[in-house]
PDB file of C-alpha atoms in Angstrom:
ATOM      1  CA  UNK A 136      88.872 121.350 -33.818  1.00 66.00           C
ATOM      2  CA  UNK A 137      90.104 117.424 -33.515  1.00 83.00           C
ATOM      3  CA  UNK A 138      86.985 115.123 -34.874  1.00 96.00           C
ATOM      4  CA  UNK A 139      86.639 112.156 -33.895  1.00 98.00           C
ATOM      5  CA  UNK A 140      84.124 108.875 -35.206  1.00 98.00           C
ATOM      6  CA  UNK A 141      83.248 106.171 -32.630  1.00 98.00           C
ATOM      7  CA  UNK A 142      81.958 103.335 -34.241  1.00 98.00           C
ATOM      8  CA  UNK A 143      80.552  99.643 -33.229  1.00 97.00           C
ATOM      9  CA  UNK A 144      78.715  96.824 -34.880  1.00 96.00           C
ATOM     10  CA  UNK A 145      75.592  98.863 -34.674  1.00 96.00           C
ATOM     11  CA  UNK A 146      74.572 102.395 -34.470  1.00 96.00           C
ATOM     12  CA  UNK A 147      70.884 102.856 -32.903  1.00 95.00           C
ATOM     13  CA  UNK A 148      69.505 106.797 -33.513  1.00 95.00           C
ATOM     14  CA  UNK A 149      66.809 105.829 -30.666  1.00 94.00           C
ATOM     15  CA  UNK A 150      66.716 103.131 -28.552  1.00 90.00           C
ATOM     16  CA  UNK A 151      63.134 103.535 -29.095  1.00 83.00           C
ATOM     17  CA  UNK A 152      62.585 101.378 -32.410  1.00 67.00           C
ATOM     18  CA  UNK A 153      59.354 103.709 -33.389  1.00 61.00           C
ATOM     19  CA  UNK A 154      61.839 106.932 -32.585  1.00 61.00           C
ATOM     20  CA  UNK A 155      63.161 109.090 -35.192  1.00 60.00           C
ATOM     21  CA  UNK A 156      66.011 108.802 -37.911  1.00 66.00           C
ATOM     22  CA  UNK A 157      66.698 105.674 -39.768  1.00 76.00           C
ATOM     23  CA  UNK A 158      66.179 102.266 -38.964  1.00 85.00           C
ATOM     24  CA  UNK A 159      69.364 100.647 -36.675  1.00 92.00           C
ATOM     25  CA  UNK A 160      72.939 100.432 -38.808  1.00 93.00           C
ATOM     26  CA  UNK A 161      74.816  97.648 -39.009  1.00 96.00           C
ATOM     27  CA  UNK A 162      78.565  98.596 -38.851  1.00 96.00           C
ATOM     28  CA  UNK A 163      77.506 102.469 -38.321  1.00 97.00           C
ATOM     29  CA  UNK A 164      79.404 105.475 -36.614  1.00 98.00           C
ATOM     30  CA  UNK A 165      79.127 108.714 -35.524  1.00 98.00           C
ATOM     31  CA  UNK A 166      81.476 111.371 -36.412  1.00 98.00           C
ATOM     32  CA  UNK A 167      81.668 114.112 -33.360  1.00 98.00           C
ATOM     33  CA  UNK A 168      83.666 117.544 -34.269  1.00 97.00           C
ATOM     34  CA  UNK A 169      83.654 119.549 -30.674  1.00 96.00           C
ATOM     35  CA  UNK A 170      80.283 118.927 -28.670  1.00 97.00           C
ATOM     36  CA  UNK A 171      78.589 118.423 -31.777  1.00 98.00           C
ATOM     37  CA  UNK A 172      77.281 115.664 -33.795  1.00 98.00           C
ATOM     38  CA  UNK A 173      79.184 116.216 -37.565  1.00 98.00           C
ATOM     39  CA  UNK A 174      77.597 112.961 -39.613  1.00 97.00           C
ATOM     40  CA  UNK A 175      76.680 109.760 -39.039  1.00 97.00           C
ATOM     41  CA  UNK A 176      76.089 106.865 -40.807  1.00 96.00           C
ATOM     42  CA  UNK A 177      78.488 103.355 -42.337  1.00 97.00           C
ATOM     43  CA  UNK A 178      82.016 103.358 -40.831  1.00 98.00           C
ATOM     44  CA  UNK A 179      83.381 103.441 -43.802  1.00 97.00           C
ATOM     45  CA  UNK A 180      81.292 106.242 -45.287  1.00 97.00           C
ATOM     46  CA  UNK A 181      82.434 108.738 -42.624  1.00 98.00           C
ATOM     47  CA  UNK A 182      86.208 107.336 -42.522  1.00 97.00           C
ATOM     48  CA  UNK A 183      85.981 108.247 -46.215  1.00 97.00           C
ATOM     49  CA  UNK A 184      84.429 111.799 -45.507  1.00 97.00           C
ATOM     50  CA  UNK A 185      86.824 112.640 -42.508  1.00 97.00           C
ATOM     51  CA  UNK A 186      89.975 111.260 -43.474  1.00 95.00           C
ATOM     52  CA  UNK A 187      91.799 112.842 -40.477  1.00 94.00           C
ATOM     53  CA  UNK A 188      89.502 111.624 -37.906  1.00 97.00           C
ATOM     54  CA  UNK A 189      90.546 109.909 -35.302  1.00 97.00           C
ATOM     55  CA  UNK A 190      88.338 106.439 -34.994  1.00 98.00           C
ATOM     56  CA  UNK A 191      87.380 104.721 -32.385  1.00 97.00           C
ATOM     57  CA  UNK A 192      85.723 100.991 -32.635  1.00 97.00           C
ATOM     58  CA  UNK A 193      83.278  99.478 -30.152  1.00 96.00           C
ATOM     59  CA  UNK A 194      81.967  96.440 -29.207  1.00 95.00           C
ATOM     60  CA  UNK A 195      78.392  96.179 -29.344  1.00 95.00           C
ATOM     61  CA  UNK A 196      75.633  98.923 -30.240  1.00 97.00           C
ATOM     62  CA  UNK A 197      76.058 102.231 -30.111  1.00 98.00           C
ATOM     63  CA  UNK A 198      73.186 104.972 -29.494  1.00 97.00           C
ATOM     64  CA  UNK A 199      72.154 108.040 -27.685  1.00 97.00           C
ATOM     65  CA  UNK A 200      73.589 108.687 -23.894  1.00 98.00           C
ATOM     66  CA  UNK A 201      70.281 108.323 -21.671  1.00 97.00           C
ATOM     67  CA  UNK A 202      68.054 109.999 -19.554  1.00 97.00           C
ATOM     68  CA  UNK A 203      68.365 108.901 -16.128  1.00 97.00           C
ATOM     69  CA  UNK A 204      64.845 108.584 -14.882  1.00 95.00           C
ATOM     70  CA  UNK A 205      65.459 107.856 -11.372  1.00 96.00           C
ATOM     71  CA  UNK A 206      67.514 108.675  -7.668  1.00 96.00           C
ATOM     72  CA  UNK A 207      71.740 109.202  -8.435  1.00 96.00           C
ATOM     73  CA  UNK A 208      73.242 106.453  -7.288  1.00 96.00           C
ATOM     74  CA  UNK A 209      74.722 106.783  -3.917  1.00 95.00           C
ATOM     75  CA  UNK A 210      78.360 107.195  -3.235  1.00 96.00           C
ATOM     76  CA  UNK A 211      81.002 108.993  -0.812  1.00 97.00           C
ATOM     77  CA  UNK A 212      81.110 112.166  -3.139  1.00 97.00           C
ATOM     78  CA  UNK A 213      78.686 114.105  -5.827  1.00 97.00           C
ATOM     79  CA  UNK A 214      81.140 113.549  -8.013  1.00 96.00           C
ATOM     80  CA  UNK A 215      81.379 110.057  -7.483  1.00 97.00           C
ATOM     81  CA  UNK A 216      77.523 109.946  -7.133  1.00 97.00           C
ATOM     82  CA  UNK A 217      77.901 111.692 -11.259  1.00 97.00           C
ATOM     83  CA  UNK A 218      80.526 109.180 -12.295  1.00 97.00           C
ATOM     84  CA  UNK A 219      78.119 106.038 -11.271  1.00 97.00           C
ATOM     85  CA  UNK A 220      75.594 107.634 -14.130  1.00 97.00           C
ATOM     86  CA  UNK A 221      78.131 108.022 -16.720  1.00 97.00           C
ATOM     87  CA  UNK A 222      78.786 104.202 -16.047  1.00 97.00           C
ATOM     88  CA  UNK A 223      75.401 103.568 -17.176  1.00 97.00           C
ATOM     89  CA  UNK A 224      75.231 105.912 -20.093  1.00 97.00           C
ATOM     90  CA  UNK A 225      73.594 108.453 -18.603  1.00 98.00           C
ATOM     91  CA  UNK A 226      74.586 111.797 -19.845  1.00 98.00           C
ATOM     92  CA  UNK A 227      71.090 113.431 -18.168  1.00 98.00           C
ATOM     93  CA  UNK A 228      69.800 113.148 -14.802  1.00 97.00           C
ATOM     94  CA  UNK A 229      66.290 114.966 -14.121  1.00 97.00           C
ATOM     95  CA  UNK A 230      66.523 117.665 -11.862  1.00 96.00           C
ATOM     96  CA  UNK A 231      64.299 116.527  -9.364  1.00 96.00           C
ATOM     97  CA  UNK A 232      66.882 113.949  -8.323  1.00 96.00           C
ATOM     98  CA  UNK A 233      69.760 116.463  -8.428  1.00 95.00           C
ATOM     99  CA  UNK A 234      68.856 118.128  -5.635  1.00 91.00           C
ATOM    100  CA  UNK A 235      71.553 119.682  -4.123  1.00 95.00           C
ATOM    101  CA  UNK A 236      74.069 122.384  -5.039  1.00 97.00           C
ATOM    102  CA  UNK A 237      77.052 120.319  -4.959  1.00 97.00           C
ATOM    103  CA  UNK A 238      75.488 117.398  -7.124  1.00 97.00           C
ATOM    104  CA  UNK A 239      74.463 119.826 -10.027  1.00 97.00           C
ATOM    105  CA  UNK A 240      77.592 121.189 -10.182  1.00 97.00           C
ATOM    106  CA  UNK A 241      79.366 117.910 -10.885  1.00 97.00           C
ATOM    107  CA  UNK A 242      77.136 117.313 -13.704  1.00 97.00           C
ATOM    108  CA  UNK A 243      77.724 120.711 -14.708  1.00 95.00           C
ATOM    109  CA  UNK A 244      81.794 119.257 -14.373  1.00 95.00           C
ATOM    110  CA  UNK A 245      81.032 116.609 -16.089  1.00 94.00           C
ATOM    111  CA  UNK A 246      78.931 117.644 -18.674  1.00 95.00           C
ATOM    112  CA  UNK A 247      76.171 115.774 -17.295  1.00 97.00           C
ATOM    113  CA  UNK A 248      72.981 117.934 -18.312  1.00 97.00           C
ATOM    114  CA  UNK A 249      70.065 118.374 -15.878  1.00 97.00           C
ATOM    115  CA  UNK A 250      66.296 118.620 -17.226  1.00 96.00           C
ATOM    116  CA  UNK A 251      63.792 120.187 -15.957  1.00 95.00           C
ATOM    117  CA  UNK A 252      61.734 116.826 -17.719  1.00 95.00           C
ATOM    118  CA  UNK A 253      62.077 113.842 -19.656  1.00 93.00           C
ATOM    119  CA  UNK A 254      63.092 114.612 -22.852  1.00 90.00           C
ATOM    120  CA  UNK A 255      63.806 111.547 -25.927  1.00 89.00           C
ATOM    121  CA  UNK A 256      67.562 110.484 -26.103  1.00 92.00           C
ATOM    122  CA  UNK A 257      68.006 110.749 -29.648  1.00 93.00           C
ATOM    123  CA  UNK A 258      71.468 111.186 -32.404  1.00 95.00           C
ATOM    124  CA  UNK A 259      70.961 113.900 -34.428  1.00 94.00           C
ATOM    125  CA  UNK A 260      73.308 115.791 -36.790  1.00 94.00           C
ATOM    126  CA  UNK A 261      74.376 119.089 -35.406  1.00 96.00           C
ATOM    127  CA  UNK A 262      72.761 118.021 -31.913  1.00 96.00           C
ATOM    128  CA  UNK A 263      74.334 117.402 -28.673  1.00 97.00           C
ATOM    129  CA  UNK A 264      77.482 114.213 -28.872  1.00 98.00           C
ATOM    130  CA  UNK A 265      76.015 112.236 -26.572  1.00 98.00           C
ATOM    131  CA  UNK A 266      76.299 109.003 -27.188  1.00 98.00           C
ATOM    132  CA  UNK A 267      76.437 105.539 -24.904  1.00 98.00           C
ATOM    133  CA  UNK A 268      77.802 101.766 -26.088  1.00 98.00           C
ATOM    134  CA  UNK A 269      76.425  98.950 -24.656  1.00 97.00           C
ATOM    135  CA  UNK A 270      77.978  95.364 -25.288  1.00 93.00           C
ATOM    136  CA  UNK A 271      78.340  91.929 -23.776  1.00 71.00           C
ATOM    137  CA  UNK A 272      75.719  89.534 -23.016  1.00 74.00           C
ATOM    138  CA  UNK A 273      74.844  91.289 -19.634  1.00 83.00           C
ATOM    139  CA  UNK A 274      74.483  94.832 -21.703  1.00 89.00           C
ATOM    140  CA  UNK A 275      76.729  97.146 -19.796  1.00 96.00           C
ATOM    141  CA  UNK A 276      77.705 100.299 -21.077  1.00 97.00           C
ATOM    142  CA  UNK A 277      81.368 100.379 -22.106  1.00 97.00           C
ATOM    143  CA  UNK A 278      81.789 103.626 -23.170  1.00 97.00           C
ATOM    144  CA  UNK A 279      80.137 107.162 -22.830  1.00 98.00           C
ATOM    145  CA  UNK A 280      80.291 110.467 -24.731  1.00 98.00           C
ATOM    146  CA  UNK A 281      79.216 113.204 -22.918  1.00 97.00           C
ATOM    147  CA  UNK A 282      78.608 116.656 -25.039  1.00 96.00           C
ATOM    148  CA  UNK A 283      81.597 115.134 -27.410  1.00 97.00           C
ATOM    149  CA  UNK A 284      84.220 113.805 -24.996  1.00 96.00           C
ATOM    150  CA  UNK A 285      84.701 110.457 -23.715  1.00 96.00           C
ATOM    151  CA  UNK A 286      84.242 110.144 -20.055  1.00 95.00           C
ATOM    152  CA  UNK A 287      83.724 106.744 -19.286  1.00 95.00           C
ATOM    153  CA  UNK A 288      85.569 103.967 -20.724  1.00 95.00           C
ATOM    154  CA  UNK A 289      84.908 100.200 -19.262  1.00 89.00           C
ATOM    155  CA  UNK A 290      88.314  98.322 -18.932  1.00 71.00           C
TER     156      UNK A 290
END
């Protein structure tokens, strides 16, 4: 199984600064081996544990994927209506707002989980990859893991 360590200039366990793990690290990473969270922890620490990894840097901090706490954005297609959330680093959407057939089953697609509640977005090792980077002055999400594999990428 290919692992692979995204990294960026910070790694946040919680974007809640009370939440739990460590306190935010500066030049941090997260190794992911399948769906799974292998190690995280100092770039250089992991590219030193997982020599074969492939590694990929990020602007700006990277932490958990979120919990989307509100209505799916509208668009022509569930699937298009799914994408918009991964664009925010969202890899959850609660299930009251995924309320139709076709919209769960392109988060199911996409790996987008739906919960029956709010749950913390938390990294943990051997937990769910799901990870988001935000960068820029604005704060937009240029990247998002979802369950391990990268499925939105800002140009």
């Amino acid at each position: 199984m290919a692992l692979t360590i995204h990294a960026a200039d910070e790694l946040r366990y919680s974007w809640d600064d009370a939440g739990p793990g460590p306190g935010p690290v500066k030049g941090g990473a997260v190794a992911v081996e399948g769906d799974r969270v292998a190690a995280t922890g100092a770039l250089e620490e992991l590219r030193e544990r997982f020599p074969g990894a492939r590694v990929r840097v990020w602007p700006g901090v990277l932490g958990p994927g979120l919990v989307h706490l509100g209505p799916v954005p509208d668009a022509p297609s569930p699937r298009e209506r799914v994408h918009a959330l991964l664009k925010l680093g969202a890899v959850a959407v609660l299930a009251e707002y995924a309320d139709t057939a076709d919209l769960r089953g392109a988060a199911e697609r996409n790996g987008v989980v739906v919960l029956p509640r709010v749950r913390p977005a938390v990294i943990v090792e051997a937990g769910r990859a799901d990870l988001a980077v935000f960068g820029g002055e604005d704060g937009v999400c240029l990247a998002t893991v979802c369950g391990g594999r990268l499925v939105h990428r800002r140009r």
